[in-house]
PDB file of C-alpha atoms in Angstrom:
ATOM      1  CA  GLN A1133      70.548 158.904  71.989  1.00 86.00           C
ATOM      2  CA  VAL A1134      74.105 157.610  71.981  1.00 92.00           C
ATOM      3  CA  GLN A1135      74.412 153.914  72.766  1.00 96.00           C
ATOM      4  CA  LEU A1136      77.562 151.914  73.434  1.00 97.00           C
ATOM      5  CA  LEU A1137      77.898 148.152  73.238  1.00 96.00           C
ATOM      6  CA  GLU A1138      81.101 146.421  74.339  1.00 96.00           C
ATOM      7  CA  SER A1139      82.276 142.951  73.433  1.00 97.00           C
ATOM      8  CA  GLY A1140      85.450 140.903  73.430  1.00 98.00           C
ATOM      9  CA  GLY A1141      85.977 140.207  77.103  1.00 97.00           C
ATOM     10  CA  GLY A1142      86.849 136.770  78.380  1.00 98.00           C
ATOM     11  CA  SER A1143      89.281 134.674  80.364  1.00 98.00           C
ATOM     12  CA  VAL A1144      92.949 134.374  79.443  1.00 98.00           C
ATOM     13  CA  GLN A1145      96.152 133.297  81.105  1.00 98.00           C
ATOM     14  CA  ASP A1146      98.922 135.582  82.287  1.00 98.00           C
ATOM     15  CA  GLY A1147     100.704 136.977  79.213  1.00 98.00           C
ATOM     16  CA  GLY A1148      97.740 136.491  76.902  1.00 98.00           C
ATOM     17  CA  SER A1149      95.918 138.973  74.690  1.00 98.00           C
ATOM     18  CA  LEU A1150      92.378 140.190  74.171  1.00 98.00           C
ATOM     19  CA  ARG A1151      90.799 142.844  71.993  1.00 98.00           C
ATOM     20  CA  LEU A1152      87.792 144.714  73.287  1.00 98.00           C
ATOM     21  CA  SER A1153      85.361 146.375  70.902  1.00 98.00           C
ATOM     22  CA  CYS A1154      82.792 149.076  71.525  1.00 98.00           C
ATOM     23  CA  VAL A1155      80.235 149.894  68.856  1.00 98.00           C
ATOM     24  CA  ILE A1156      78.856 153.396  69.272  1.00 96.00           C
ATOM     25  CA  SER A1157      75.570 154.373  67.661  1.00 95.00           C
ATOM     26  CA  GLY A1158      73.448 157.493  67.662  1.00 91.00           C
ATOM     27  CA  GLY A1159      76.238 160.034  67.654  1.00 84.00           C
ATOM     28  CA  SER A1160      78.776 161.626  65.359  1.00 90.00           C
ATOM     29  CA  PHE A1161      81.423 158.985  65.969  1.00 91.00           C
ATOM     30  CA  SER A1162      84.358 160.745  64.350  1.00 90.00           C
ATOM     31  CA  THR A1163      83.984 163.807  66.604  1.00 89.00           C
ATOM     32  CA  LEU A1164      83.559 162.017  69.926  1.00 94.00           C
ATOM     33  CA  CYS A1165      85.950 161.958  72.832  1.00 96.00           C
ATOM     34  CA  MET A1166      86.164 158.296  73.876  1.00 97.00           C
ATOM     35  CA  GLY A1167      87.798 156.132  76.458  1.00 98.00           C
ATOM     36  CA  TRP A1168      88.112 152.808  78.219  1.00 98.00           C
ATOM     37  CA  TYR A1169      87.713 152.454  81.980  1.00 98.00           C
ATOM     38  CA  ARG A1170      87.884 149.466  84.294  1.00 98.00           C
ATOM     39  CA  GLN A1171      86.560 148.600  87.707  1.00 98.00           C
ATOM     40  CA  VAL A1172      87.283 145.928  90.256  1.00 98.00           C
ATOM     41  CA  PRO A1173      84.597 145.161  92.878  1.00 95.00           C
ATOM     42  CA  GLY A1174      85.087 147.348  95.914  1.00 96.00           C
ATOM     43  CA  LYS A1175      87.274 149.856  94.090  1.00 97.00           C
ATOM     44  CA  GLU A1176      86.635 153.017  92.128  1.00 96.00           C
ATOM     45  CA  ARG A1177      86.466 152.926  88.367  1.00 97.00           C
ATOM     46  CA  GLU A1178      89.776 153.963  86.817  1.00 97.00           C
ATOM     47  CA  VAL A1179      90.718 155.270  83.406  1.00 98.00           C
ATOM     48  CA  VAL A1180      92.656 152.923  81.157  1.00 98.00           C
ATOM     49  CA  ALA A1181      93.009 154.903  77.920  1.00 98.00           C
ATOM     50  CA  THR A1182      91.402 157.825  76.135  1.00 98.00           C
ATOM     51  CA  VAL A1183      91.388 159.103  72.554  1.00 97.00           C
ATOM     52  CA  ASP A1184      90.132 162.268  70.896  1.00 95.00           C
ATOM     53  CA  SER A1185      88.820 163.002  67.404  1.00 93.00           C
ATOM     54  CA  ASP A1186      92.338 163.677  66.129  1.00 93.00           C
ATOM     55  CA  ASN A1187      93.561 160.348  67.548  1.00 94.00           C
ATOM     56  CA  TRP A1188      95.573 161.870  70.367  1.00 96.00           C
ATOM     57  CA  GLN A1189      95.822 159.154  72.988  1.00 97.00           C
ATOM     58  CA  SER A1190      96.524 158.848  76.688  1.00 97.00           C
ATOM     59  CA  TYR A1191      97.171 155.769  78.815  1.00 98.00           C
ATOM     60  CA  THR A1192      97.355 155.084  82.492  1.00 97.00           C
ATOM     61  CA  ASP A1193     100.901 154.188  83.495  1.00 97.00           C
ATOM     62  CA  SER A1194     100.163 150.568  84.348  1.00 98.00           C
ATOM     63  CA  VAL A1195      99.117 149.712  80.772  1.00 98.00           C
ATOM     64  CA  LYS A1196     101.579 151.784  78.752  1.00 98.00           C
ATOM     65  CA  GLY A1197     103.383 149.619  76.220  1.00 98.00           C
ATOM     66  CA  ARG A1198     100.867 146.778  76.628  1.00 98.00           C
ATOM     67  CA  PHE A1199      97.483 148.250  75.656  1.00 98.00           C
ATOM     68  CA  THR A1200      96.544 150.187  72.530  1.00 98.00           C
ATOM     69  CA  ILE A1201      93.398 152.233  72.042  1.00 98.00           C
ATOM     70  CA  SER A1202      92.219 152.705  68.475  1.00 97.00           C
ATOM     71  CA  LYS A1203      89.116 153.517  66.523  1.00 96.00           C
ATOM     72  CA  GLU A1204      87.631 152.752  63.145  1.00 96.00           C
ATOM     73  CA  ASN A1205      85.362 155.554  62.000  1.00 93.00           C
ATOM     74  CA  ALA A1206      83.862 153.558  59.137  1.00 95.00           C
ATOM     75  CA  LYS A1207      82.577 150.984  61.628  1.00 96.00           C
ATOM     76  CA  ASN A1208      81.759 153.386  64.480  1.00 96.00           C
ATOM     77  CA  THR A1209      83.895 151.150  66.660  1.00 97.00           C
ATOM     78  CA  LEU A1210      86.363 151.822  69.442  1.00 98.00           C
ATOM     79  CA  TYR A1211      88.939 149.150  70.292  1.00 98.00           C
ATOM     80  CA  LEU A1212      91.264 148.280  73.122  1.00 98.00           C
ATOM     81  CA  GLN A1213      94.010 145.842  72.194  1.00 98.00           C
ATOM     82  CA  MET A1214      95.383 144.315  75.369  1.00 98.00           C
ATOM     83  CA  ASP A1215      98.655 142.392  75.191  1.00 98.00           C
ATOM     84  CA  SER A1216     100.885 140.919  77.873  1.00 98.00           C
ATOM     85  CA  LEU A1217      97.915 140.739  80.189  1.00 98.00           C
ATOM     86  CA  LYS A1218      98.524 140.379  83.903  1.00 98.00           C
ATOM     87  CA  PRO A1219      96.263 139.106  86.711  1.00 98.00           C
ATOM     88  CA  GLU A1220      96.010 142.679  87.992  1.00 97.00           C
ATOM     89  CA  ASP A1221      94.284 143.646  84.724  1.00 98.00           C
ATOM     90  CA  THR A1222      91.301 141.562  85.798  1.00 98.00           C
ATOM     91  CA  ALA A1223      88.279 143.887  85.912  1.00 98.00           C
ATOM     92  CA  MET A1224      85.057 144.889  84.275  1.00 98.00           C
ATOM     93  CA  TYR A1225      85.941 147.097  81.322  1.00 98.00           C
ATOM     94  CA  TYR A1226      83.682 149.914  80.161  1.00 98.00           C
ATOM     95  CA  CYS A1227      83.799 152.134  77.114  1.00 98.00           C
ATOM     96  CA  ALA A1228      82.733 155.757  77.424  1.00 98.00           C
ATOM     97  CA  ALA A1229      82.008 158.581  75.017  1.00 97.00           C
ATOM     98  CA  GLU A1230      81.000 162.213  74.961  1.00 95.00           C
ATOM     99  CA  ALA A1231      80.734 165.059  72.492  1.00 94.00           C
ATOM    100  CA  LEU A1232      83.056 167.654  73.956  1.00 91.00           C
ATOM    101  CA  ASP A1233      84.213 170.952  72.530  1.00 88.00           C
ATOM    102  CA  VAL A1234      87.648 170.248  73.974  1.00 89.00           C
ATOM    103  CA  CYS A1235      88.886 166.736  74.692  1.00 93.00           C
ATOM    104  CA  MET A1236      92.055 166.840  76.759  1.00 92.00           C
ATOM    105  CA  VAL A1237      92.877 163.136  76.664  1.00 92.00           C
ATOM    106  CA  SER A1238      95.325 163.230  79.564  1.00 91.00           C
ATOM    107  CA  MET A1239      93.083 165.355  81.793  1.00 91.00           C
ATOM    108  CA  ILE A1240      89.557 164.254  81.025  1.00 91.00           C
ATOM    109  CA  ARG A1241      87.611 163.061  84.048  1.00 94.00           C
ATOM    110  CA  GLU A1242      85.175 160.215  84.418  1.00 95.00           C
ATOM    111  CA  LYS A1243      82.314 162.630  85.052  1.00 95.00           C
ATOM    112  CA  ASP A1244      82.976 164.319  81.708  1.00 95.00           C
ATOM    113  CA  PHE A1245      81.702 161.217  79.912  1.00 97.00           C
ATOM    114  CA  GLY A1246      77.931 161.060  79.639  1.00 96.00           C
ATOM    115  CA  TYR A1247      77.593 157.843  77.702  1.00 97.00           C
ATOM    116  CA  TRP A1248      78.704 154.432  78.939  1.00 98.00           C
ATOM    117  CA  GLY A1249      78.500 150.840  77.831  1.00 97.00           C
ATOM    118  CA  GLN A1250      77.294 147.987  80.005  1.00 97.00           C
ATOM    119  CA  GLY A1251      80.757 146.561  80.528  1.00 97.00           C
ATOM    120  CA  THR A1252      82.621 143.421  79.518  1.00 98.00           C
ATOM    121  CA  GLN A1253      84.495 141.217  81.979  1.00 98.00           C
ATOM    122  CA  VAL A1254      88.199 140.502  81.550  1.00 98.00           C
ATOM    123  CA  THR A1255      89.743 137.806  83.749  1.00 98.00           C
ATOM    124  CA  VAL A1256      93.458 137.028  83.686  1.00 98.00           C
ATOM    125  CA  SER A1257      94.605 133.972  85.567  1.00 98.00           C
ATOM    126  CA  ALA A1258      98.121 133.393  86.880  1.00 96.00           C
TER     127      ALA A1258
END
C-alpha cells in the first residue's frame, strides 16, 4: 500500500517562499510518476507540476519560473519549492503518485494517479 504524507505548508506574504515535502512509502519510489496538485474551495483540483522517473518535468503555465518540482530517491521524498508566491497560489496542495508504464508528464491526467496525500494548506497574503 503506497502512502503519501505532505508537509511544509503555511502562511506567507506575497513574494515569499515555501517548500512542500511529500514522503512516499510502500512503493518503488524511483520508478513512480509523481505530481503536485492544488485546489481552492469551490473549484476543481488543478495540476501544478509533474515529474517522471527520469526527472522529466512539466509545470502549469502560472507557476513556470517560480516553482520547482524535485525528488530525492534516497529519502523517498518529493518536493515542491515555491518562490515568488502570489495570493492566487493560495490553495490546498496535494501530492500524487502512481506506478505507470508510461508517464507523459505534460499529458498525465488527475485520474491517472491512484495515490494521494491528505493535503497541506498554503496561504499567501497580499
